[in-house]
Amino acid sequence: MSGNSSYNPTGAVEKWFDERLPIIRFSKEHLMDFPTPKNINYWWTFGAVLAFILVVQIITGIVLAMHYVPNSELAFDSVEAIRRDVNYGRIIQATHAVGASMFFAAVYIHIFRGLYYGSYKAPREILWILGVLIFVLMMATAFMGYVLPWGQMSFWAATVITNIFAAIPIIGDPILALLRGGFAVDNATLNRFFSLHYLLPFILAAVVGLHIWALHVPGNNNPVGVEVKSSHDTLPFHPYFTMKDLFVIVVFLIPFSWFVFFAPDILGHPDNYIPADPLLTPPHIVPEWYFLPFYAILRAIDFDMLFISSKLGGVIFFGGSIIVLFFVPWLDGSKVRSGNFRPLFRPFYWLFVLNFLMLTYLGAQVAEGIYVLLSKVGTAYYFAYFLIILPIVSRIETPAPLPASISESVLGKAEASGEKG
Amino acid sequence: MASEAATETTRRDFLYVATGAVGAVGVGAAVWPLIDQMNPDASVRALASIEFDLAPVGVGESFTITWRGQPIFVRHRTEAEIAEARAVPMEDLKDPETDLERVVEGKEQWLIMIGICTHLGCVPLGQKPSDAKGEYNGWFCPCHGSHYDIAGRIRKGPAPKNLVLPPITFLSDTIVKVG
Amino acid sequence: MVMNKSRNVFKSLVLAAVMGLTGGLTGLAQAKVVGLEAELQKWSFAGVFGTYDVNQLQRGFQIFQQSCASCHSANLMSFRNLSEEGGPQFSEDQVKALAAEYTIYDPELEDGERQAVPADRWPAPFQTELDARAANSGALPPDFSVLAKARGISQKFPYWAFNYFTGYQEGGPDYIYNLLVNYGEPPADVELPDGQAWNNYLGRGLAMAPPLGDGFISYDGEGVPETLEQYAADVAAFMMWMAEPHLVSRKEMGFRVLTFLFLLAGMMYLVKRKIWANVKH
């Protein structure tokens, strides 16, 4: 980790400063000189994209909080006032709302990249666990943010999701009242959600800091999954990866801007333009698209299992679908990281991707007929992938031969040994 | 060979500098909306100027309206009050201003001022008939005892300036636009 | 060997799953049709280059003012909006005169009311929800402010998926148009409750009687047909503007932003390529 820095303070002031607070040394070491595998592909740029979106969300969020009123009587109108009257308000509000979707789009790519290339395997288990924690924090933040405009979908999302806690035996109802600060979702709920929605992103940013720290201990994984063996395998982070990441960030901004400027409401639901009405449930409640796979899992359990009611069962599977991610490093026992060298793993992985997309689609459909059956199949495969397929495949699979080093995979055997010599 | 390398370098440098410049423009353009959003919004700007009708205000009456969140004092002065205000010699004034400088020509009976004491920002008394009007028969600020005369000029007390005049235009005989 | 076999098995599994999925979906989509399918209109404000048609917005305002506004509120619209850039663009004097025709209830004033000014919000036809319901046989006429964005049409797969690329945001006006032009007689087997009017588009009765019909409102000038269809399109366009008053400037800015991003992306690509030129990776 250390020793990569080529920082040589010149001059007395720099030296004096460096001895007391080596922040320039630290930055140079971790933002510029950090040795990064030269073969990492474009799927690896989404970490930087995510960091960028987090900054965008925090800045636009702070701006919106200058105009937003967290009061159940005024919240809806205050959001509309932002859109109508605040200078550039329509754009800033749309950026924040679309930004949440973009955040999840990028994080799903980031997660699925990790799942394919085995980025969760030793020595990167903590890195992975911190990543799952970030995902959980993102979901909580996004959910509470969605409640703030206080439209019909906001209100009923808050009602339905807080009701999940009522499924817990015995203490469920007191917990529900505690979370809502009332007997139903109301002004108190809105106020605490606003407070927490403002707080959580900063906790999230702190965990991102740990995530990057944990990344910089072993360094990046890479598409062949072979550890860095020599300096021939790496390039300094700057300018090679800073510029590559910036390029991708700019490209990513194109669809982002497309939605912000030309279709700002398409990712949301029209019902959220109806002010919250506690006496009238919309005919068809759907969460934002990024929650749909998990919502499908929640709804798939519509049957009692022994003494577990279907309600509690749904909640257990819903929670379990996230919790299982924490254990992936130990469920997949294969020593080979990259899916590129795992012929038996690959088809199961791609089926998992398809299955996840199917669950996304199913989460938005009315829970009846064939959709219910498909949701159950999808849920079963989701869990089977982690709990059965990954452990078994890693035992019976014969992986393809790995290259000896990153350089070898890039240059071919002969050239690599030549370069070494 | 050497010149080739040199052109290569310049071309590359040009690309980097140009990209950096374009990127900087983009960052600037993105930052501006985030700053401008703090400026008064459209609903506030819409109330930057207001119009009101003086017709219902009888001679010797006062009324107060709100403009940009501040009280505006309107007084329909009597002939006697105007005469009184004009008779004050300039050397008696802390902030010398003639009465004519404080009203619109031809509309001397209408005194329209921002009702905020120039000392520390309290709202002076004197608008209601029952209010204390101070020693000069105008307005009196109870916070620190500033006395204003019937032209709104500071006569006694800690306030440094006369009551401030808002920008006004008479749109017709009785319709006034403030702001 | 193992690898090939498993791959084949999975290919067929995936294929079967996909086929089952699409088959099931089409079957279900066909089973659930209530009312008519929405007839999509050509809106001047649709698409990437779309802007509001000022004349249409002015006509739409006329319908709103003369017909809708007697029951429906528009609490988030201010008079001043009517003269703002990107809207119906009435002159400021016209808006001032218009506002002066309305009374604002202001409990802080001595006599409780005053003339409206351009900065005021559009006054509601009823003071309270109870008043509104009492005057409308129990039904509450929804507020118009963002109604055009609070309604949408349902589209079958895969048509809705294209919307993400075409930027289709006109589901609200399409809904309003189709609702307004499709009032009719209920089917023989349907018994409508008192005070309800049958709507073929919704496939059910609703509390609002047909508000518009041919010749109901006379437009100034020539050339614009005074038909139900024209009225419906005009008022739907006006409602879209009311819900999204900054649509035009938003799209204009979007153009500048996207042009800039394509330029910067191209330059960043060249920079990246240049930096990586001597690296094999």
XYZ file of N, CA and C in Angstrom, chain C residues 9-209:
603
model
N -27.501 -27.248 -22.725
C -28.645 -27.377 -21.834
C -29.154 -25.996 -21.462
N -28.215 -25.108 -21.165
C -28.634 -23.784 -20.716
C -29.218 -22.945 -21.819
N -28.649 -23.098 -23.000
C -29.230 -22.363 -24.118
C -30.704 -22.710 -24.267
N -30.995 -23.997 -24.207
C -32.396 -24.374 -24.415
C -33.254 -23.920 -23.235
N -32.682 -23.974 -22.021
C -33.428 -23.515 -20.851
C -33.793 -22.047 -20.971
N -32.797 -21.245 -21.343
C -33.014 -19.811 -21.469
C -34.055 -19.542 -22.540
N -33.908 -20.247 -23.643
C -34.845 -20.082 -24.751
C -36.276 -20.376 -24.288
N -36.397 -21.497 -23.574
C -37.719 -21.895 -23.092
C -38.292 -20.822 -22.154
N -37.423 -20.322 -21.290
C -37.879 -19.313 -20.331
C -38.361 -18.069 -21.050
N -37.564 -17.622 -22.021
C -37.923 -16.408 -22.750
C -39.228 -16.603 -23.502
N -39.357 -17.770 -24.128
C -40.581 -18.032 -24.884
C -41.800 -18.077 -23.965
N -41.617 -18.758 -22.850
C -42.717 -18.852 -21.887
C -43.137 -17.477 -21.411
N -42.141 -16.665 -21.128
C -42.389 -15.324 -20.616
C -43.189 -14.497 -21.611
N -42.668 -14.408 -22.853
C -43.361 -13.577 -23.840
C -44.748 -14.126 -24.117
N -44.859 -15.440 -24.216
C -46.172 -16.051 -24.470
C -47.158 -15.656 -23.389
N -46.741 -15.796 -22.153
C -47.606 -15.479 -21.028
C -48.015 -14.021 -21.036
N -47.047 -13.166 -21.336
C -47.318 -11.731 -21.286
C -48.343 -11.319 -22.334
N -48.143 -11.795 -23.569
C -49.095 -11.409 -24.613
C -50.482 -11.911 -24.252
N -50.556 -13.126 -23.758
C -51.846 -13.680 -23.390
C -52.564 -12.801 -22.382
N -51.813 -12.375 -21.376
C -52.435 -11.596 -20.314
C -52.827 -10.207 -20.792
N -51.933 -9.610 -21.588
C -52.201 -8.253 -22.056
C -53.496 -8.214 -22.850
N -53.755 -9.284 -23.613
C -54.963 -9.280 -24.422
C -56.218 -9.489 -23.580
N -56.045 -10.193 -22.478
C -57.213 -10.508 -21.669
C -57.757 -9.274 -20.947
N -56.912 -8.251 -20.751
C -57.288 -7.161 -19.856
C -57.475 -5.851 -20.603
N -58.513 -5.710 -21.357
C -58.744 -4.422 -22.002
C -60.064 -3.847 -21.504
N -59.995 -2.677 -20.885
C -61.186 -1.965 -20.467
C -61.211 -0.652 -21.224
N -62.345 -0.311 -21.784
C -62.441 0.937 -22.519
C -61.717 0.858 -23.843
N -61.577 2.027 -24.470
C -60.953 2.069 -25.782
C -59.450 2.220 -25.648
N -58.770 1.854 -26.702
C -57.344 2.137 -26.757
C -57.176 3.621 -27.087
N -56.220 4.270 -26.411
C -56.049 5.707 -26.633
C -55.586 5.976 -28.057
N -56.202 6.997 -28.652
C -55.794 7.405 -29.983
C -54.752 8.495 -29.798
N -53.502 8.219 -30.128
C -52.434 9.181 -29.853
C -52.512 10.356 -30.822
N -52.350 11.547 -30.286
C -52.430 12.763 -31.087
C -51.048 13.258 -31.470
N -51.003 14.089 -32.486
C -49.745 14.739 -32.863
C -49.677 16.066 -32.121
N -48.839 16.134 -31.103
C -48.746 17.362 -30.304
C -47.568 18.185 -30.789
N -47.770 19.491 -30.814
C -46.671 20.356 -31.270
C -45.509 20.307 -30.286
N -45.808 19.951 -29.043
C -44.763 19.959 -28.018
C -44.146 18.576 -27.809
N -44.494 17.630 -28.695
C -43.939 16.286 -28.551
C -42.539 16.231 -29.154
N -41.798 15.255 -28.723
C -40.513 14.986 -29.340
C -39.436 15.982 -28.965
N -38.267 15.708 -29.519
C -37.078 16.469 -29.142
C -37.195 17.944 -29.535
N -37.812 18.197 -30.695
C -37.877 19.574 -31.180
C -39.188 20.257 -30.807
N -40.041 19.573 -30.054
C -41.387 20.086 -29.804
C -41.404 21.356 -28.968
N -42.234 22.320 -29.374
C -42.485 23.502 -28.553
C -43.997 23.745 -28.532
N -44.421 24.509 -27.555
C -45.834 24.815 -27.480
C -46.234 25.733 -28.635
N -47.467 25.561 -29.104
C -48.045 26.442 -30.112
C -48.789 27.544 -29.352
N -48.252 28.754 -29.421
C -48.781 29.853 -28.605
C -50.272 30.059 -28.854
N -50.670 30.003 -30.139
C -52.091 30.206 -30.444
C -52.948 29.118 -29.814
N -52.430 27.888 -29.878
C -53.195 26.790 -29.283
C -53.330 26.984 -27.772
N -52.236 27.421 -27.134
C -52.299 27.646 -25.689
C -53.310 28.748 -25.365
N -53.352 29.783 -26.204
C -54.313 30.857 -25.934
C -55.747 30.351 -26.087
N -55.970 29.522 -27.118
C -57.313 28.941 -27.279
C -57.627 28.020 -26.110
N -56.619 27.234 -25.713
C -56.822 26.319 -24.583
C -57.165 27.079 -23.312
N -56.492 28.230 -23.141
C -56.802 29.044 -21.960
C -58.239 29.521 -21.997
N -58.684 29.904 -23.200
C -60.065 30.373 -23.344
C -61.044 29.285 -22.907
N -60.778 28.050 -23.317
C -61.666 26.947 -22.926
C -61.590 26.715 -21.425
N -60.350 26.737 -20.926
C -60.173 26.553 -19.486
C -60.964 27.604 -18.722
N -60.815 28.851 -19.138
C -61.439 29.953 -18.405
C -62.967 29.892 -18.519
N -63.455 29.603 -19.731
C -64.903 29.684 -19.942
C -65.630 28.413 -19.542
N -64.938 27.297 -19.530
C -65.632 26.050 -19.245
C -65.098 25.357 -17.983
N -63.836 24.952 -18.015
C -63.287 24.103 -16.941
C -63.266 24.826 -15.599
N -62.849 26.121 -15.645
C -62.525 26.822 -14.403
C -63.728 27.044 -13.502
N -64.942 26.780 -14.017
C -66.080 26.969 -13.136
C -66.189 25.844 -12.106
N -65.533 24.714 -12.365
C -65.517 23.635 -11.367
C -64.101 23.288 -10.909
N -63.128 23.387 -11.841
C -61.775 22.925 -11.521
C -60.896 24.081 -11.068
N -60.120 23.832 -10.028
C -59.131 24.808 -9.589
C -57.831 24.598 -10.363
N -56.941 25.559 -10.248
C -55.592 25.443 -10.812
C -54.672 26.180 -9.859
N -54.527 25.592 -8.667
C -53.942 26.334 -7.552
C -52.487 26.734 -7.729
N -51.775 26.032 -8.610
C -50.346 26.331 -8.731
C -50.045 27.291 -9.871
N -51.077 27.654 -10.646
C -50.841 28.593 -11.742
C -51.076 30.019 -11.253
N -50.111 30.897 -11.539
C -50.282 32.308 -11.240
C -50.688 33.024 -12.523
N -51.367 34.163 -12.361
C -51.733 34.950 -13.541
C -50.488 35.307 -14.344
N -49.419 35.661 -13.629
C -48.203 36.105 -14.318
C -47.665 35.027 -15.254
N -47.909 33.754 -14.938
C -47.419 32.674 -15.804
C -47.949 32.825 -17.222
N -49.153 33.411 -17.332
C -49.788 33.507 -18.642
C -49.048 34.457 -19.579
N -48.199 35.311 -19.019
C -47.439 36.207 -19.891
C -45.969 35.803 -19.965
N -45.635 34.699 -19.330
C -44.219 34.319 -19.307
C -43.787 33.638 -20.599
N -42.494 33.723 -20.833
C -41.858 33.089 -21.980
C -42.180 31.594 -21.993
N -42.491 31.066 -23.165
C -42.742 29.633 -23.275
C -44.172 29.244 -22.929
N -45.036 30.217 -22.689
C -46.426 29.920 -22.361
C -47.370 30.502 -23.396
N -48.611 30.832 -23.007
C -49.552 31.441 -23.957
C -49.110 32.840 -24.368
N -48.172 33.413 -23.604
C -47.571 34.708 -23.944
C -48.593 35.802 -24.232
N -49.585 35.913 -23.370
C -50.414 37.113 -23.390
C -49.522 38.276 -22.977
N -49.917 39.494 -23.360
C -49.087 40.627 -22.963
C -49.285 40.896 -21.473
N -48.331 41.610 -20.898
C -48.430 41.874 -19.459
C -49.669 42.690 -19.131
N -50.032 43.603 -20.033
C -51.231 44.408 -19.794
C -52.492 43.554 -19.846
N -52.524 42.628 -20.804
C -53.674 41.726 -20.886
C -53.827 40.935 -19.592
N -52.687 40.447 -19.070
C -52.746 39.639 -17.859
C -53.188 40.488 -16.672
N -52.700 41.719 -16.646
C -53.089 42.618 -15.558
C -54.602 42.855 -15.590
N -55.103 43.113 -16.805
C -56.540 43.343 -16.947
C -57.326 42.089 -16.590
N -56.796 40.932 -17.018
C -57.463 39.667 -16.704
C -57.526 39.459 -15.200
N -56.395 39.672 -14.535
C -56.345 39.449 -13.088
C -57.335 40.359 -12.376
N -57.454 41.584 -12.890
C -58.324 42.553 -12.225
C -59.788 42.114 -12.236
N -60.133 41.173 -13.146
C -61.512 40.683 -13.182
C -61.803 39.707 -12.038
N -60.744 39.266 -11.360
C -60.928 38.236 -10.334
C -60.730 38.811 -8.942
N -61.367 38.147 -7.995
C -61.277 38.578 -6.609
C -60.480 37.556 -5.812
N -59.602 38.053 -4.980
C -58.814 37.174 -4.125
C -59.334 37.296 -2.694
N -59.570 36.178 -2.066
C -59.990 36.188 -0.667
C -58.762 36.211 0.207
N -58.667 37.240 1.014
C -57.479 37.419 1.840
C -57.928 37.729 3.254
N -57.889 36.734 4.136
C -58.427 36.932 5.489
C -57.690 38.016 6.264
N -56.500 38.418 5.783
C -55.758 39.436 6.534
C -56.245 40.848 6.223
N -57.056 40.957 5.179
C -57.544 42.283 4.812
C -58.814 42.630 5.589
N -59.064 43.913 5.659
C -60.200 44.389 6.440
C -61.524 43.800 5.939
N -61.762 43.967 4.629
C -63.028 43.437 4.113
C -62.870 42.036 3.515
N -61.678 41.436 3.685
C -61.520 40.027 3.341
C -61.317 39.722 1.881
N -61.371 40.707 1.018
C -61.115 40.406 -0.380
C -60.522 41.618 -1.089
N -59.866 41.311 -2.227
C -59.272 42.387 -3.023
C -59.191 41.920 -4.467
N -58.886 42.876 -5.329
C -58.683 42.560 -6.731
C -57.402 41.743 -6.902
N -57.420 40.793 -7.827
C -56.212 40.004 -8.064
C -55.190 40.814 -8.854
N -53.922 40.483 -8.643
C -52.831 41.076 -9.422
C -52.090 39.936 -10.108
N -51.247 40.245 -11.098
C -50.567 39.155 -11.826
C -49.799 38.195 -10.932
N -49.321 38.663 -9.778
C -48.545 37.784 -8.906
C -49.419 36.760 -8.194
N -50.745 36.963 -8.230
C -51.631 36.042 -7.505
C -51.795 34.724 -8.235
N -52.098 33.699 -7.425
C -52.463 32.405 -7.999
C -53.879 32.482 -8.560
N -54.169 31.616 -9.504
C -55.506 31.524 -10.077
C -56.503 31.176 -8.969
N -57.541 31.999 -8.749
C -58.439 31.719 -7.633
C -59.287 30.458 -7.876
N -59.465 29.693 -6.827
C -60.230 28.448 -6.947
C -61.723 28.751 -7.021
N -62.482 27.946 -7.764
C -63.921 28.199 -7.863
C -64.657 27.932 -6.553
N -64.078 27.072 -5.719
C -64.716 26.776 -4.435
C -63.724 27.020 -3.315
N -64.239 27.512 -2.187
C -63.354 27.829 -1.075
C -62.780 26.589 -0.407
N -63.608 25.555 -0.241
C -63.145 24.363 0.454
C -63.524 23.125 -0.356
N -62.923 22.022 0.047
C -63.231 20.765 -0.626
C -64.709 20.416 -0.441
N -65.246 20.737 0.735
C -66.651 20.428 0.998
C -67.566 21.210 0.059
N -67.245 22.493 -0.139
C -68.026 23.308 -1.078
C -67.992 22.678 -2.466
N -66.766 22.272 -2.861
C -66.606 21.719 -4.206
C -67.439 20.455 -4.370
N -67.404 19.610 -3.356
C -68.175 18.356 -3.440
C -69.676 18.640 -3.433
N -70.066 19.595 -2.600
C -71.485 19.903 -2.501
C -72.030 20.389 -3.842
N -71.198 21.145 -4.560
C -71.662 21.701 -5.831
C -71.568 20.691 -6.971
N -70.917 19.571 -6.734
C -70.711 18.611 -7.821
C -71.231 17.230 -7.460
N -72.346 17.180 -6.846
C -73.008 15.951 -6.390
C -72.021 14.952 -5.776
N -71.184 15.465 -4.888
C -70.344 14.563 -4.105
C -68.972 14.292 -4.696
N -68.794 14.606 -5.974
C -67.492 14.329 -6.587
C -66.609 15.560 -6.471
N -65.293 15.324 -6.361
C -64.352 16.436 -6.239
C -63.659 16.644 -7.583
N -63.904 17.778 -8.247
C -63.196 18.020 -9.512
C -61.708 18.201 -9.214
N -60.839 17.399 -9.839
C -59.418 17.492 -9.489
C -58.804 18.824 -9.914
N -57.783 19.221 -9.158
C -57.040 20.433 -9.475
C -56.293 20.236 -10.796
N -56.247 21.299 -11.610
C -55.663 21.186 -12.942
C -54.148 21.395 -12.987
N -53.572 21.953 -11.914
C -52.187 22.427 -11.987
C -51.229 21.443 -12.650
N -51.198 20.205 -12.157
C -50.264 19.229 -12.721
C -51.010 18.006 -13.243
N -52.303 18.188 -13.499
C -53.121 17.032 -13.869
C -52.611 16.351 -15.141
N -52.109 17.147 -16.082
C -51.643 16.562 -17.344
C -50.450 15.635 -17.134
N -49.746 15.804 -16.013
C -48.639 14.883 -15.737
C -49.053 13.778 -14.779
N -50.241 13.919 -14.205
C -50.723 12.913 -13.258
C -51.579 11.862 -13.953
N -51.713 11.991 -15.268
C -52.473 10.996 -16.018
C -51.570 10.420 -17.089
N -51.881 9.212 -17.495
C -51.095 8.596 -18.551
C -51.945 7.569 -19.256
N -51.440 7.102 -20.379
C -52.166 6.069 -21.093
C -51.395 4.772 -20.922
N -52.079 3.658 -21.019
C -51.350 2.396 -20.913
C -51.036 1.908 -22.321
N -49.824 1.457 -22.476
C -49.392 0.946 -23.777
C -48.933 -0.486 -23.606
N -49.073 -1.240 -24.670
C -48.646 -2.630 -24.622
C -47.144 -2.724 -24.811
N -46.579 -3.799 -24.260
C -45.206 -4.121 -24.590
C -45.169 -4.447 -26.086
N -44.213 -4.047 -26.885
C -43.011 -3.323 -26.480
C -43.129 -1.828 -26.654
N -44.354 -1.304 -26.945
C -44.448 0.102 -27.329
C -43.958 1.041 -26.236
N -44.278 0.721 -24.978
C -43.837 1.627 -23.911
C -42.318 1.669 -23.812
N -41.672 0.595 -24.209
C -40.201 0.569 -24.104
C -39.565 1.588 -25.044
N -40.225 1.851 -26.179
C -39.671 2.839 -27.125
C -39.687 4.251 -26.537
N -40.616 4.476 -25.578
C -40.762 5.823 -25.041
C -39.472 6.357 -24.439
N -38.646 5.440 -23.912
C -37.407 5.890 -23.291
C -36.479 6.512 -24.323
N -36.661 6.114 -25.581
C -35.768 6.623 -26.631
C -36.412 7.766 -27.410
N -37.750 7.776 -27.473
C -38.401 8.872 -28.176
C -38.719 10.018 -27.224
N -38.603 9.764 -25.921
C -38.928 10.806 -24.953
C -40.416 11.113 -24.916
N -41.249 10.129 -25.190
C -42.708 10.339 -25.188
C -43.173 10.718 -23.787
N -43.668 11.933 -23.651
C -44.131 12.425 -22.350
C -45.547 12.957 -22.470
N -46.261 12.545 -23.517
C -47.549 13.170 -23.791
C -48.714 12.259 -23.407
N -48.443 11.290 -22.532
C -49.514 10.405 -22.097
C -50.659 11.175 -21.452
N -50.327 12.233 -20.707
C -51.354 13.026 -20.031
C -52.291 13.711 -21.018
N -51.762 14.553 -21.927
C -52.635 15.190 -22.915
C -53.393 14.170 -23.770
N -52.750 13.062 -24.101
C -53.457 12.042 -24.877
C -54.639 11.482 -24.090
N -54.416 11.269 -22.803
C -55.491 10.785 -21.938
C -56.635 11.800 -21.909
N -56.288 13.068 -21.698
C -57.315 14.108 -21.583
C -58.109 14.218 -22.892
N -57.373 14.203 -24.010
C -58.043 14.308 -25.309
C -59.023 13.148 -25.494
N -58.533 11.945 -25.259
C -59.373 10.768 -25.499
C -60.587 10.742 -24.574
N -60.373 11.218 -23.343
C -61.500 11.253 -22.421
C -62.563 12.240 -22.913
N -62.106 13.415 -23.375
C -63.060 14.466 -23.743
C -63.861 14.127 -24.995
N -63.251 13.393 -25.931
C -63.974 13.161 -27.191
C -64.746 11.843 -27.198
N -64.673 11.083 -26.104
C -65.274 9.753 -26.150
C -66.443 9.562 -25.190
N -67.136 10.639 -24.892
C -68.384 10.462 -24.157
C -69.403 9.787 -25.078
N -70.332 9.042 -24.513
C -71.314 8.369 -25.358
C -72.376 7.687 -24.526
N -73.187 6.895 -25.215
C -74.250 6.160 -24.537
C -73.672 4.912 -23.890
N -74.106 4.574 -22.677
C -73.595 3.356 -22.040
C -74.078 2.116 -22.788
N -73.299 1.035 -22.717
C -73.756 -0.221 -23.309
C -75.063 -0.660 -22.652
N -75.838 -1.471 -23.386
C -77.173 -1.853 -22.933
C -77.161 -2.505 -21.557
N -76.097 -3.267 -21.260
C -76.104 -4.041 -20.017
C -75.561 -3.251 -18.824
N -75.255 -1.976 -19.023
C -74.697 -1.197 -17.920
C -75.736 -0.242 -17.368
N -75.936 -0.297 -16.070
C -76.853 0.615 -15.397
C -76.011 1.701 -14.736
N -76.073 2.953 -15.237
C -75.261 4.030 -14.672
C -75.938 4.615 -13.443
N -75.192 4.889 -12.384
C -75.767 5.592 -11.242
C -76.180 6.997 -11.656
N -77.089 7.582 -10.904
C -77.549 8.939 -11.215
C -76.377 9.912 -11.227
N -76.410 10.867 -12.133
C -75.396 11.916 -12.160
C -74.090 11.487 -12.791
N -74.032 10.300 -13.350
C -72.809 9.865 -14.009
C -72.999 9.870 -15.516
N -71.907 10.110 -16.214
C -71.939 10.095 -17.669
C -71.012 8.988 -18.157
N -71.450 8.279 -19.179
C -70.663 7.160 -19.684
C -69.540 7.665 -20.578
N -68.345 7.077 -20.390
C -67.223 7.435 -21.238
C -66.648 6.180 -21.883
N -66.641 6.176 -23.206
C -66.173 4.984 -23.915
C -64.677 4.759 -23.757
N -63.918 5.856 -23.615
C -62.473 5.678 -23.472
C -62.146 5.014 -22.143
N -62.774 5.513 -21.077
C -62.502 4.921 -19.768
C -63.192 3.569 -19.624
N -64.271 3.375 -20.371
C -65.030 2.148 -20.223
C -65.812 2.120 -18.922
N -66.137 3.301 -18.405
C -66.929 3.388 -17.176
C -67.604 4.759 -17.138
N -68.476 4.921 -16.162
C -69.107 6.210 -15.992
C -68.232 7.117 -15.152
N -68.394 8.435 -15.311
C -67.690 9.345 -14.416
C -68.583 10.518 -14.084
N -68.215 11.223 -13.012
C -69.113 12.246 -12.468
C -69.193 13.482 -13.342
N -68.167 13.697 -14.192
C -68.174 14.901 -15.026
C -69.036 14.661 -16.257
N -70.057 15.480 -16.435
C -70.863 15.415 -17.651
C -70.004 15.909 -18.813
